[in-house]
PDB file of N, CA and C in Angstrom:
ATOM      1  N   UNK A   1     -27.423  32.737 -49.652  1.00 86.00           N
ATOM      2  CA  UNK A   1     -27.401  31.465 -48.954  1.00 86.00           C
ATOM      3  C   UNK A   1     -27.626  31.692 -47.460  1.00 86.00           C
ATOM      4  N   UNK A   2     -28.489  30.903 -46.909  1.00 91.00           N
ATOM      5  CA  UNK A   2     -28.776  30.987 -45.483  1.00 91.00           C
ATOM      6  C   UNK A   2     -28.183  29.769 -44.790  1.00 91.00           C
ATOM      7  N   UNK A   3     -27.589  30.026 -43.659  1.00 93.00           N
ATOM      8  CA  UNK A   3     -27.027  28.936 -42.873  1.00 93.00           C
ATOM      9  C   UNK A   3     -28.090  28.272 -42.017  1.00 93.00           C
ATOM     10  N   UNK A   4     -27.717  27.169 -41.398  1.00 95.00           N
ATOM     11  CA  UNK A   4     -28.676  26.392 -40.616  1.00 95.00           C
ATOM     12  C   UNK A   4     -29.190  27.147 -39.390  1.00 95.00           C
ATOM     13  N   UNK A   5     -28.346  27.957 -38.781  1.00 96.00           N
ATOM     14  CA  UNK A   5     -28.786  28.698 -37.596  1.00 96.00           C
ATOM     15  C   UNK A   5     -29.797  29.769 -37.997  1.00 96.00           C
ATOM     16  N   UNK A   6     -29.526  30.439 -39.084  1.00 97.00           N
ATOM     17  CA  UNK A   6     -30.460  31.460 -39.567  1.00 97.00           C
ATOM     18  C   UNK A   6     -31.791  30.822 -39.982  1.00 97.00           C
ATOM     19  N   UNK A   7     -31.728  29.695 -40.658  1.00 97.00           N
ATOM     20  CA  UNK A   7     -32.953  28.997 -41.047  1.00 97.00           C
ATOM     21  C   UNK A   7     -33.756  28.560 -39.823  1.00 97.00           C
ATOM     22  N   UNK A   8     -33.068  28.071 -38.791  1.00 96.00           N
ATOM     23  CA  UNK A   8     -33.745  27.683 -37.561  1.00 96.00           C
ATOM     24  C   UNK A   8     -34.424  28.887 -36.930  1.00 96.00           C
ATOM     25  N   UNK A   9     -33.734  30.001 -36.858  1.00 96.00           N
ATOM     26  CA  UNK A   9     -34.296  31.222 -36.278  1.00 96.00           C
ATOM     27  C   UNK A   9     -35.524  31.668 -37.067  1.00 96.00           C
ATOM     28  N   UNK A  10     -35.438  31.678 -38.380  1.00 95.00           N
ATOM     29  CA  UNK A  10     -36.575  32.083 -39.208  1.00 95.00           C
ATOM     30  C   UNK A  10     -37.748  31.115 -39.049  1.00 95.00           C
ATOM     31  N   UNK A  11     -37.470  29.827 -38.978  1.00 94.00           N
ATOM     32  CA  UNK A  11     -38.520  28.827 -38.803  1.00 94.00           C
ATOM     33  C   UNK A  11     -39.248  29.044 -37.479  1.00 94.00           C
ATOM     34  N   UNK A  12     -38.485  29.206 -36.412  1.00 95.00           N
ATOM     35  CA  UNK A  12     -39.104  29.395 -35.102  1.00 95.00           C
ATOM     36  C   UNK A  12     -39.905  30.689 -35.049  1.00 95.00           C
ATOM     37  N   UNK A  13     -39.397  31.736 -35.653  1.00 93.00           N
ATOM     38  CA  UNK A  13     -40.092  33.018 -35.659  1.00 93.00           C
ATOM     39  C   UNK A  13     -41.381  32.929 -36.472  1.00 93.00           C
ATOM     40  N   UNK A  14     -41.344  32.190 -37.559  1.00 93.00           N
ATOM     41  CA  UNK A  14     -42.512  32.084 -38.440  1.00 93.00           C
ATOM     42  C   UNK A  14     -43.616  31.206 -37.859  1.00 93.00           C
ATOM     43  N   UNK A  15     -43.247  30.089 -37.235  1.00 89.00           N
ATOM     44  CA  UNK A  15     -44.248  29.107 -36.827  1.00 89.00           C
ATOM     45  C   UNK A  15     -44.572  29.077 -35.338  1.00 89.00           C
ATOM     46  N   UNK A  16     -43.848  29.794 -34.529  1.00 90.00           N
ATOM     47  CA  UNK A  16     -44.129  29.822 -33.094  1.00 90.00           C
ATOM     48  C   UNK A  16     -44.323  31.259 -32.647  1.00 90.00           C
ATOM     49  N   UNK A  17     -45.234  31.425 -31.735  1.00 90.00           N
ATOM     50  CA  UNK A  17     -45.435  32.734 -31.109  1.00 90.00           C
ATOM     51  C   UNK A  17     -44.975  32.597 -29.656  1.00 90.00           C
ATOM     52  N   UNK A  18     -44.004  33.409 -29.317  1.00 90.00           N
ATOM     53  CA  UNK A  18     -43.417  33.326 -27.984  1.00 90.00           C
ATOM     54  C   UNK A  18     -43.947  34.456 -27.116  1.00 90.00           C
ATOM     55  N   UNK A  19     -44.425  34.104 -25.932  1.00 91.00           N
ATOM     56  CA  UNK A  19     -44.836  35.134 -24.978  1.00 91.00           C
ATOM     57  C   UNK A  19     -43.608  35.948 -24.572  1.00 91.00           C
ATOM     58  N   UNK A  20     -42.490  35.241 -24.437  1.00 93.00           N
ATOM     59  CA  UNK A  20     -41.222  35.878 -24.114  1.00 93.00           C
ATOM     60  C   UNK A  20     -40.164  35.330 -25.079  1.00 93.00           C
ATOM     61  N   UNK A  21     -39.762  36.101 -26.092  1.00 92.00           N
ATOM     62  CA  UNK A  21     -38.800  35.599 -27.071  1.00 92.00           C
ATOM     63  C   UNK A  21     -37.350  35.578 -26.586  1.00 92.00           C
ATOM     64  N   UNK A  22     -37.089  36.054 -25.395  1.00 95.00           N
ATOM     65  CA  UNK A  22     -35.705  36.144 -24.906  1.00 95.00           C
ATOM     66  C   UNK A  22     -35.015  34.775 -24.849  1.00 95.00           C
ATOM     67  N   UNK A  23     -35.649  33.715 -24.304  1.00 93.00           N
ATOM     68  CA  UNK A  23     -34.962  32.409 -24.306  1.00 93.00           C
ATOM     69  C   UNK A  23     -34.612  31.923 -25.708  1.00 93.00           C
ATOM     70  N   UNK A  24     -35.515  32.121 -26.666  1.00 96.00           N
ATOM     71  CA  UNK A  24     -35.237  31.713 -28.046  1.00 96.00           C
ATOM     72  C   UNK A  24     -34.072  32.520 -28.613  1.00 96.00           C
ATOM     73  N   UNK A  25     -34.069  33.815 -28.358  1.00 96.00           N
ATOM     74  CA  UNK A  25     -32.987  34.668 -28.846  1.00 96.00           C
ATOM     75  C   UNK A  25     -31.649  34.293 -28.218  1.00 96.00           C
ATOM     76  N   UNK A  26     -31.650  33.958 -26.930  1.00 97.00           N
ATOM     77  CA  UNK A  26     -30.417  33.527 -26.258  1.00 97.00           C
ATOM     78  C   UNK A  26     -29.928  32.198 -26.829  1.00 97.00           C
ATOM     79  N   UNK A  27     -30.863  31.303 -27.151  1.00 97.00           N
ATOM     80  CA  UNK A  27     -30.502  30.017 -27.739  1.00 97.00           C
ATOM     81  C   UNK A  27     -29.816  30.235 -29.088  1.00 97.00           C
ATOM     82  N   UNK A  28     -30.397  31.063 -29.938  1.00 97.00           N
ATOM     83  CA  UNK A  28     -29.817  31.351 -31.251  1.00 97.00           C
ATOM     84  C   UNK A  28     -28.459  32.015 -31.088  1.00 97.00           C
ATOM     85  N   UNK A  29     -28.346  32.939 -30.138  1.00 97.00           N
ATOM     86  CA  UNK A  29     -27.063  33.613 -29.900  1.00 97.00           C
ATOM     87  C   UNK A  29     -26.006  32.604 -29.459  1.00 97.00           C
ATOM     88  N   UNK A  30     -26.373  31.670 -28.622  1.00 97.00           N
ATOM     89  CA  UNK A  30     -25.436  30.632 -28.183  1.00 97.00           C
ATOM     90  C   UNK A  30     -24.957  29.804 -29.362  1.00 97.00           C
ATOM     91  N   UNK A  31     -25.876  29.385 -30.235  1.00 97.00           N
ATOM     92  CA  UNK A  31     -25.482  28.614 -31.411  1.00 97.00           C
ATOM     93  C   UNK A  31     -24.520  29.412 -32.293  1.00 97.00           C
ATOM     94  N   UNK A  32     -24.806  30.695 -32.462  1.00 96.00           N
ATOM     95  CA  UNK A  32     -23.922  31.542 -33.284  1.00 96.00           C
ATOM     96  C   UNK A  32     -22.557  31.727 -32.629  1.00 96.00           C
ATOM     97  N   UNK A  33     -22.554  31.919 -31.320  1.00 95.00           N
ATOM     98  CA  UNK A  33     -21.285  32.084 -30.604  1.00 95.00           C
ATOM     99  C   UNK A  33     -20.420  30.826 -30.721  1.00 95.00           C
ATOM    100  N   UNK A  34     -21.049  29.666 -30.581  1.00 93.00           N
ATOM    101  CA  UNK A  34     -20.302  28.415 -30.691  1.00 93.00           C
ATOM    102  C   UNK A  34     -19.732  28.268 -32.093  1.00 93.00           C
ATOM    103  N   UNK A  35     -20.543  28.562 -33.100  1.00 93.00           N
ATOM    104  CA  UNK A  35     -20.058  28.456 -34.479  1.00 93.00           C
ATOM    105  C   UNK A  35     -18.875  29.401 -34.698  1.00 93.00           C
ATOM    106  N   UNK A  36     -18.975  30.618 -34.199  1.00 91.00           N
ATOM    107  CA  UNK A  36     -17.897  31.594 -34.366  1.00 91.00           C
ATOM    108  C   UNK A  36     -16.627  31.153 -33.642  1.00 91.00           C
ATOM    109  N   UNK A  37     -16.773  30.610 -32.436  1.00 88.00           N
ATOM    110  CA  UNK A  37     -15.611  30.175 -31.661  1.00 88.00           C
ATOM    111  C   UNK A  37     -14.864  29.029 -32.335  1.00 88.00           C
ATOM    112  N   UNK A  38     -15.584  28.147 -32.987  1.00 85.00           N
ATOM    113  CA  UNK A  38     -14.931  26.971 -33.564  1.00 85.00           C
ATOM    114  C   UNK A  38     -14.435  27.212 -34.984  1.00 85.00           C
ATOM    115  N   UNK A  39     -14.869  28.269 -35.653  1.00 83.00           N
ATOM    116  CA  UNK A  39     -14.435  28.497 -37.030  1.00 83.00           C
ATOM    117  C   UNK A  39     -12.945  28.757 -37.148  1.00 83.00           C
ATOM    118  N   UNK A  40     -12.424  29.637 -36.324  1.00 76.00           N
ATOM    119  CA  UNK A  40     -11.006  29.989 -36.434  1.00 76.00           C
ATOM    120  C   UNK A  40     -10.094  28.794 -36.132  1.00 76.00           C
ATOM    121  N   UNK A  41     -10.279  28.107 -34.999  1.00 72.00           N
ATOM    122  CA  UNK A  41      -9.411  26.955 -34.739  1.00 72.00           C
ATOM    123  C   UNK A  41      -9.585  25.817 -35.747  1.00 72.00           C
ATOM    124  N   UNK A  42     -10.756  25.725 -36.346  1.00 73.00           N
ATOM    125  CA  UNK A  42     -10.994  24.640 -37.297  1.00 73.00           C
ATOM    126  C   UNK A  42     -10.248  24.844 -38.605  1.00 73.00           C
ATOM    127  N   UNK A  43      -9.787  26.058 -38.859  1.00 77.00           N
ATOM    128  CA  UNK A  43      -9.152  26.361 -40.136  1.00 77.00           C
ATOM    129  C   UNK A  43      -7.695  26.806 -40.009  1.00 77.00           C
ATOM    130  N   UNK A  44      -7.099  26.535 -38.871  1.00 79.00           N
ATOM    131  CA  UNK A  44      -5.682  26.851 -38.715  1.00 79.00           C
ATOM    132  C   UNK A  44      -5.049  25.867 -37.746  1.00 79.00           C
ATOM    133  N   UNK A  45      -3.774  25.746 -37.842  1.00 80.00           N
ATOM    134  CA  UNK A  45      -3.031  24.851 -36.966  1.00 80.00           C
ATOM    135  C   UNK A  45      -2.426  25.691 -35.846  1.00 80.00           C
ATOM    136  N   UNK A  46      -2.707  25.276 -34.622  1.00 77.00           N
ATOM    137  CA  UNK A  46      -2.145  25.982 -33.465  1.00 77.00           C
ATOM    138  C   UNK A  46      -1.477  24.953 -32.560  1.00 77.00           C
ATOM    139  N   UNK A  47      -0.452  25.373 -31.872  1.00 81.00           N
ATOM    140  CA  UNK A  47       0.254  24.492 -30.945  1.00 81.00           C
ATOM    141  C   UNK A  47      -0.594  24.240 -29.711  1.00 81.00           C
ATOM    142  N   UNK A  48      -0.479  23.013 -29.200  1.00 79.00           N
ATOM    143  CA  UNK A  48      -1.159  22.688 -27.956  1.00 79.00           C
ATOM    144  C   UNK A  48      -0.490  23.439 -26.824  1.00 79.00           C
ATOM    145  N   UNK A  49      -1.307  23.930 -25.918  1.00 79.00           N
ATOM    146  CA  UNK A  49      -0.767  24.565 -24.722  1.00 79.00           C
ATOM    147  C   UNK A  49      -1.759  24.359 -23.595  1.00 79.00           C
ATOM    148  N   UNK A  50      -1.235  24.291 -22.409  1.00 82.00           N
ATOM    149  CA  UNK A  50      -2.094  24.130 -21.244  1.00 82.00           C
ATOM    150  C   UNK A  50      -2.342  25.499 -20.650  1.00 82.00           C
ATOM    151  N   UNK A  51      -3.608  25.765 -20.411  1.00 82.00           N
ATOM    152  CA  UNK A  51      -3.976  27.010 -19.764  1.00 82.00           C
ATOM    153  C   UNK A  51      -5.245  26.720 -18.963  1.00 82.00           C
ATOM    154  N   UNK A  52      -5.210  26.903 -17.648  1.00 86.00           N
ATOM    155  CA  UNK A  52      -6.393  26.601 -16.827  1.00 86.00           C
ATOM    156  C   UNK A  52      -7.607  27.450 -17.198  1.00 86.00           C
ATOM    157  N   UNK A  53      -7.405  28.563 -17.855  1.00 87.00           N
ATOM    158  CA  UNK A  53      -8.521  29.405 -18.287  1.00 87.00           C
ATOM    159  C   UNK A  53      -9.391  28.652 -19.290  1.00 87.00           C
ATOM    160  N   UNK A  54      -8.763  27.796 -20.107  1.00 84.00           N
ATOM    161  CA  UNK A  54      -9.521  27.031 -21.102  1.00 84.00           C
ATOM    162  C   UNK A  54     -10.563  26.137 -20.443  1.00 84.00           C
ATOM    163  N   UNK A  55     -10.222  25.561 -19.307  1.00 88.00           N
ATOM    164  CA  UNK A  55     -11.162  24.696 -18.603  1.00 88.00           C
ATOM    165  C   UNK A  55     -12.408  25.472 -18.193  1.00 88.00           C
ATOM    166  N   UNK A  56     -12.217  26.640 -17.616  1.00 90.00           N
ATOM    167  CA  UNK A  56     -13.351  27.469 -17.189  1.00 90.00           C
ATOM    168  C   UNK A  56     -14.184  27.925 -18.382  1.00 90.00           C
ATOM    169  N   UNK A  57     -13.521  28.317 -19.466  1.00 89.00           N
ATOM    170  CA  UNK A  57     -14.241  28.745 -20.663  1.00 89.00           C
ATOM    171  C   UNK A  57     -15.055  27.593 -21.242  1.00 89.00           C
ATOM    172  N   UNK A  58     -14.452  26.415 -21.289  1.00 90.00           N
ATOM    173  CA  UNK A  58     -15.135  25.247 -21.830  1.00 90.00           C
ATOM    174  C   UNK A  58     -16.340  24.885 -20.971  1.00 90.00           C
ATOM    175  N   UNK A  59     -16.183  24.946 -19.685  1.00 92.00           N
ATOM    176  CA  UNK A  59     -17.281  24.623 -18.769  1.00 92.00           C
ATOM    177  C   UNK A  59     -18.454  25.577 -18.963  1.00 92.00           C
ATOM    178  N   UNK A  60     -18.191  26.863 -19.051  1.00 93.00           N
ATOM    179  CA  UNK A  60     -19.257  27.847 -19.275  1.00 93.00           C
ATOM    180  C   UNK A  60     -19.935  27.618 -20.626  1.00 93.00           C
ATOM    181  N   UNK A  61     -19.135  27.308 -21.636  1.00 93.00           N
ATOM    182  CA  UNK A  61     -19.670  27.070 -22.966  1.00 93.00           C
ATOM    183  C   UNK A  61     -20.552  25.819 -22.991  1.00 93.00           C
ATOM    184  N   UNK A  62     -20.148  24.779 -22.309  1.00 94.00           N
ATOM    185  CA  UNK A  62     -20.952  23.558 -22.246  1.00 94.00           C
ATOM    186  C   UNK A  62     -22.283  23.833 -21.543  1.00 94.00           C
ATOM    187  N   UNK A  63     -22.275  24.617 -20.485  1.00 92.00           N
ATOM    188  CA  UNK A  63     -23.522  24.971 -19.804  1.00 92.00           C
ATOM    189  C   UNK A  63     -24.447  25.747 -20.748  1.00 92.00           C
ATOM    190  N   UNK A  64     -23.877  26.702 -21.473  1.00 94.00           N
ATOM    191  CA  UNK A  64     -24.686  27.486 -22.422  1.00 94.00           C
ATOM    192  C   UNK A  64     -25.246  26.587 -23.527  1.00 94.00           C
ATOM    193  N   UNK A  65     -24.427  25.683 -24.033  1.00 95.00           N
ATOM    194  CA  UNK A  65     -24.877  24.785 -25.099  1.00 95.00           C
ATOM    195  C   UNK A  65     -25.988  23.871 -24.585  1.00 95.00           C
ATOM    196  N   UNK A  66     -25.827  23.345 -23.383  1.00 91.00           N
ATOM    197  CA  UNK A  66     -26.857  22.487 -22.789  1.00 91.00           C
ATOM    198  C   UNK A  66     -28.175  23.243 -22.680  1.00 91.00           C
ATOM    199  N   UNK A  67     -28.123  24.460 -22.171  1.00 90.00           N
ATOM    200  CA  UNK A  67     -29.342  25.243 -22.014  1.00 90.00           C
ATOM    201  C   UNK A  67     -29.968  25.580 -23.371  1.00 90.00           C
ATOM    202  N   UNK A  68     -29.144  25.828 -24.379  1.00 94.00           N
ATOM    203  CA  UNK A  68     -29.665  26.126 -25.715  1.00 94.00           C
ATOM    204  C   UNK A  68     -30.369  24.907 -26.305  1.00 94.00           C
ATOM    205  N   UNK A  69     -29.758  23.740 -26.194  1.00 93.00           N
ATOM    206  CA  UNK A  69     -30.373  22.517 -26.711  1.00 93.00           C
ATOM    207  C   UNK A  69     -31.644  22.194 -25.932  1.00 93.00           C
ATOM    208  N   UNK A  70     -31.617  22.399 -24.639  1.00 89.00           N
ATOM    209  CA  UNK A  70     -32.807  22.160 -23.814  1.00 89.00           C
ATOM    210  C   UNK A  70     -33.932  23.099 -24.229  1.00 89.00           C
ATOM    211  N   UNK A  71     -33.629  24.354 -24.492  1.00 91.00           N
ATOM    212  CA  UNK A  71     -34.636  25.313 -24.944  1.00 91.00           C
ATOM    213  C   UNK A  71     -35.258  24.856 -26.259  1.00 91.00           C
ATOM    214  N   UNK A  72     -34.424  24.433 -27.196  1.00 93.00           N
ATOM    215  CA  UNK A  72     -34.931  23.955 -28.478  1.00 93.00           C
ATOM    216  C   UNK A  72     -35.819  22.725 -28.281  1.00 93.00           C
ATOM    217  N   UNK A  73     -35.400  21.825 -27.438  1.00 89.00           N
ATOM    218  CA  UNK A  73     -36.196  20.622 -27.168  1.00 89.00           C
ATOM    219  C   UNK A  73     -37.559  20.989 -26.580  1.00 89.00           C
ATOM    220  N   UNK A  74     -37.586  21.938 -25.651  1.00 86.00           N
ATOM    221  CA  UNK A  74     -38.847  22.351 -25.045  1.00 86.00           C
ATOM    222  C   UNK A  74     -39.754  23.040 -26.067  1.00 86.00           C
ATOM    223  N   UNK A  75     -39.168  23.825 -26.953  1.00 89.00           N
ATOM    224  CA  UNK A  75     -39.959  24.471 -28.004  1.00 89.00           C
ATOM    225  C   UNK A  75     -40.597  23.413 -28.899  1.00 89.00           C
ATOM    226  N   UNK A  76     -39.802  22.452 -29.342  1.00 88.00           N
ATOM    227  CA  UNK A  76     -40.301  21.441 -30.271  1.00 88.00           C
ATOM    228  C   UNK A  76     -41.294  20.485 -29.613  1.00 88.00           C
ATOM    229  N   UNK A  77     -41.233  20.329 -28.306  1.00 85.00           N
ATOM    230  CA  UNK A  77     -42.204  19.493 -27.600  1.00 85.00           C
ATOM    231  C   UNK A  77     -43.610  20.085 -27.686  1.00 85.00           C
ATOM    232  N   UNK A  78     -43.712  21.381 -27.986  1.00 81.00           N
ATOM    233  CA  UNK A  78     -45.015  22.033 -28.090  1.00 81.00           C
ATOM    234  C   UNK A  78     -45.585  22.006 -29.504  1.00 81.00           C
ATOM    235  N   UNK A  79     -44.908  21.349 -30.420  1.00 83.00           N
ATOM    236  CA  UNK A  79     -45.412  21.246 -31.787  1.00 83.00           C
ATOM    237  C   UNK A  79     -46.696  20.408 -31.776  1.00 83.00           C
ATOM    238  N   UNK A  80     -47.714  20.812 -32.552  1.00 83.00           N
ATOM    239  CA  UNK A  80     -48.978  20.060 -32.549  1.00 83.00           C
ATOM    240  C   UNK A  80     -48.827  18.580 -32.886  1.00 83.00           C
ATOM    241  N   UNK A  81     -47.903  18.226 -33.753  1.00 85.00           N
ATOM    242  CA  UNK A  81     -47.729  16.821 -34.113  1.00 85.00           C
ATOM    243  C   UNK A  81     -46.983  16.028 -33.035  1.00 85.00           C
ATOM    244  N   UNK A  82     -46.477  16.716 -32.030  1.00 84.00           N
ATOM    245  CA  UNK A  82     -45.763  16.036 -30.947  1.00 84.00           C
ATOM    246  C   UNK A  82     -46.645  15.857 -29.717  1.00 84.00           C
ATOM    247  N   UNK A  83     -47.911  16.187 -29.829  1.00 83.00           N
ATOM    248  CA  UNK A  83     -48.815  16.088 -28.677  1.00 83.00           C
ATOM    249  C   UNK A  83     -48.937  14.661 -28.146  1.00 83.00           C
ATOM    250  N   UNK A  84     -48.877  13.668 -29.024  1.00 87.00           N
ATOM    251  CA  UNK A  84     -49.022  12.284 -28.572  1.00 87.00           C
ATOM    252  C   UNK A  84     -47.748  11.744 -27.923  1.00 87.00           C
ATOM    253  N   UNK A  85     -46.637  12.440 -28.118  1.00 83.00           N
ATOM    254  CA  UNK A  85     -45.372  11.990 -27.532  1.00 83.00           C
ATOM    255  C   UNK A  85     -45.332  12.371 -26.059  1.00 83.00           C
ATOM    256  N   UNK A  86     -45.065  11.394 -25.219  1.00 82.00           N
ATOM    257  CA  UNK A  86     -44.955  11.644 -23.786  1.00 82.00           C
ATOM    258  C   UNK A  86     -43.499  11.416 -23.396  1.00 82.00           C
ATOM    259  N   UNK A  87     -42.763  12.503 -23.135  1.00 77.00           N
ATOM    260  CA  UNK A  87     -41.351  12.333 -22.789  1.00 77.00           C
ATOM    261  C   UNK A  87     -41.191  11.790 -21.370  1.00 77.00           C
ATOM    262  N   UNK A  88     -40.070  11.178 -21.139  1.00 75.00           N
ATOM    263  CA  UNK A  88     -39.744  10.735 -19.788  1.00 75.00           C
ATOM    264  C   UNK A  88     -39.660  11.952 -18.885  1.00 75.00           C
ATOM    265  N   UNK A  89     -39.929  11.759 -17.622  1.00 76.00           N
ATOM    266  CA  UNK A  89     -39.904  12.877 -16.674  1.00 76.00           C
ATOM    267  C   UNK A  89     -38.546  13.559 -16.654  1.00 76.00           C
ATOM    268  N   UNK A  90     -37.474  12.763 -16.675  1.00 72.00           N
ATOM    269  CA  UNK A  90     -36.130  13.349 -16.623  1.00 72.00           C
ATOM    270  C   UNK A  90     -35.841  14.153 -17.890  1.00 72.00           C
ATOM    271  N   UNK A  91     -36.394  13.717 -19.032  1.00 70.00           N
ATOM    272  CA  UNK A  91     -36.164  14.430 -20.279  1.00 70.00           C
ATOM    273  C   UNK A  91     -36.898  15.766 -20.296  1.00 70.00           C
ATOM    274  N   UNK A  92     -38.140  15.740 -19.811  1.00 69.00           N
ATOM    275  CA  UNK A  92     -38.931  16.969 -19.792  1.00 69.00           C
ATOM    276  C   UNK A  92     -38.389  17.960 -18.775  1.00 69.00           C
ATOM    277  N   UNK A  93     -38.021  17.449 -17.609  1.00 74.00           N
ATOM    278  CA  UNK A  93     -37.530  18.332 -16.553  1.00 74.00           C
ATOM    279  C   UNK A  93     -36.130  18.851 -16.869  1.00 74.00           C
ATOM    280  N   UNK A  94     -35.264  17.951 -17.311  1.00 72.00           N
ATOM    281  CA  UNK A  94     -33.896  18.363 -17.597  1.00 72.00           C
ATOM    282  C   UNK A  94     -33.192  18.837 -16.344  1.00 72.00           C
ATOM    283  N   UNK A  95     -32.098  19.453 -16.555  1.00 64.00           N
ATOM    284  CA  UNK A  95     -31.375  20.041 -15.422  1.00 64.00           C
ATOM    285  C   UNK A  95     -31.076  21.478 -15.798  1.00 64.00           C
ATOM    286  N   UNK A  96     -31.653  22.380 -15.078  1.00 56.00           N
ATOM    287  CA  UNK A  96     -31.447  23.792 -15.372  1.00 56.00           C
ATOM    288  C   UNK A  96     -30.114  24.214 -14.785  1.00 56.00           C
ATOM    289  N   UNK A  97     -29.285  24.738 -15.659  1.00 52.00           N
ATOM    290  CA  UNK A  97     -27.934  25.126 -15.233  1.00 52.00           C
ATOM    291  C   UNK A  97     -27.845  26.628 -15.230  1.00 52.00           C
TER     292      UNK A  97
END
């Protein structure tokens, strides 16, 4: 059985040729890291606690997730069937974090 992240990676590798595969690899790694981070807390009960470190970790993770989703969006914008789609300037430009 293949998971969705693995299927996405195989699809991108099969149908796209990257001059520099590093952004794609970082995107896949981010998706895997997020899945791994949420698996343990999703399957156990833990007490709430306040720790300022969590805020910093969450902020870094959100930046990584944003960049991963933006990378995927930019890859898919280059699909031949998406040539007629004209994204808004703000959508295409995004915000690089």
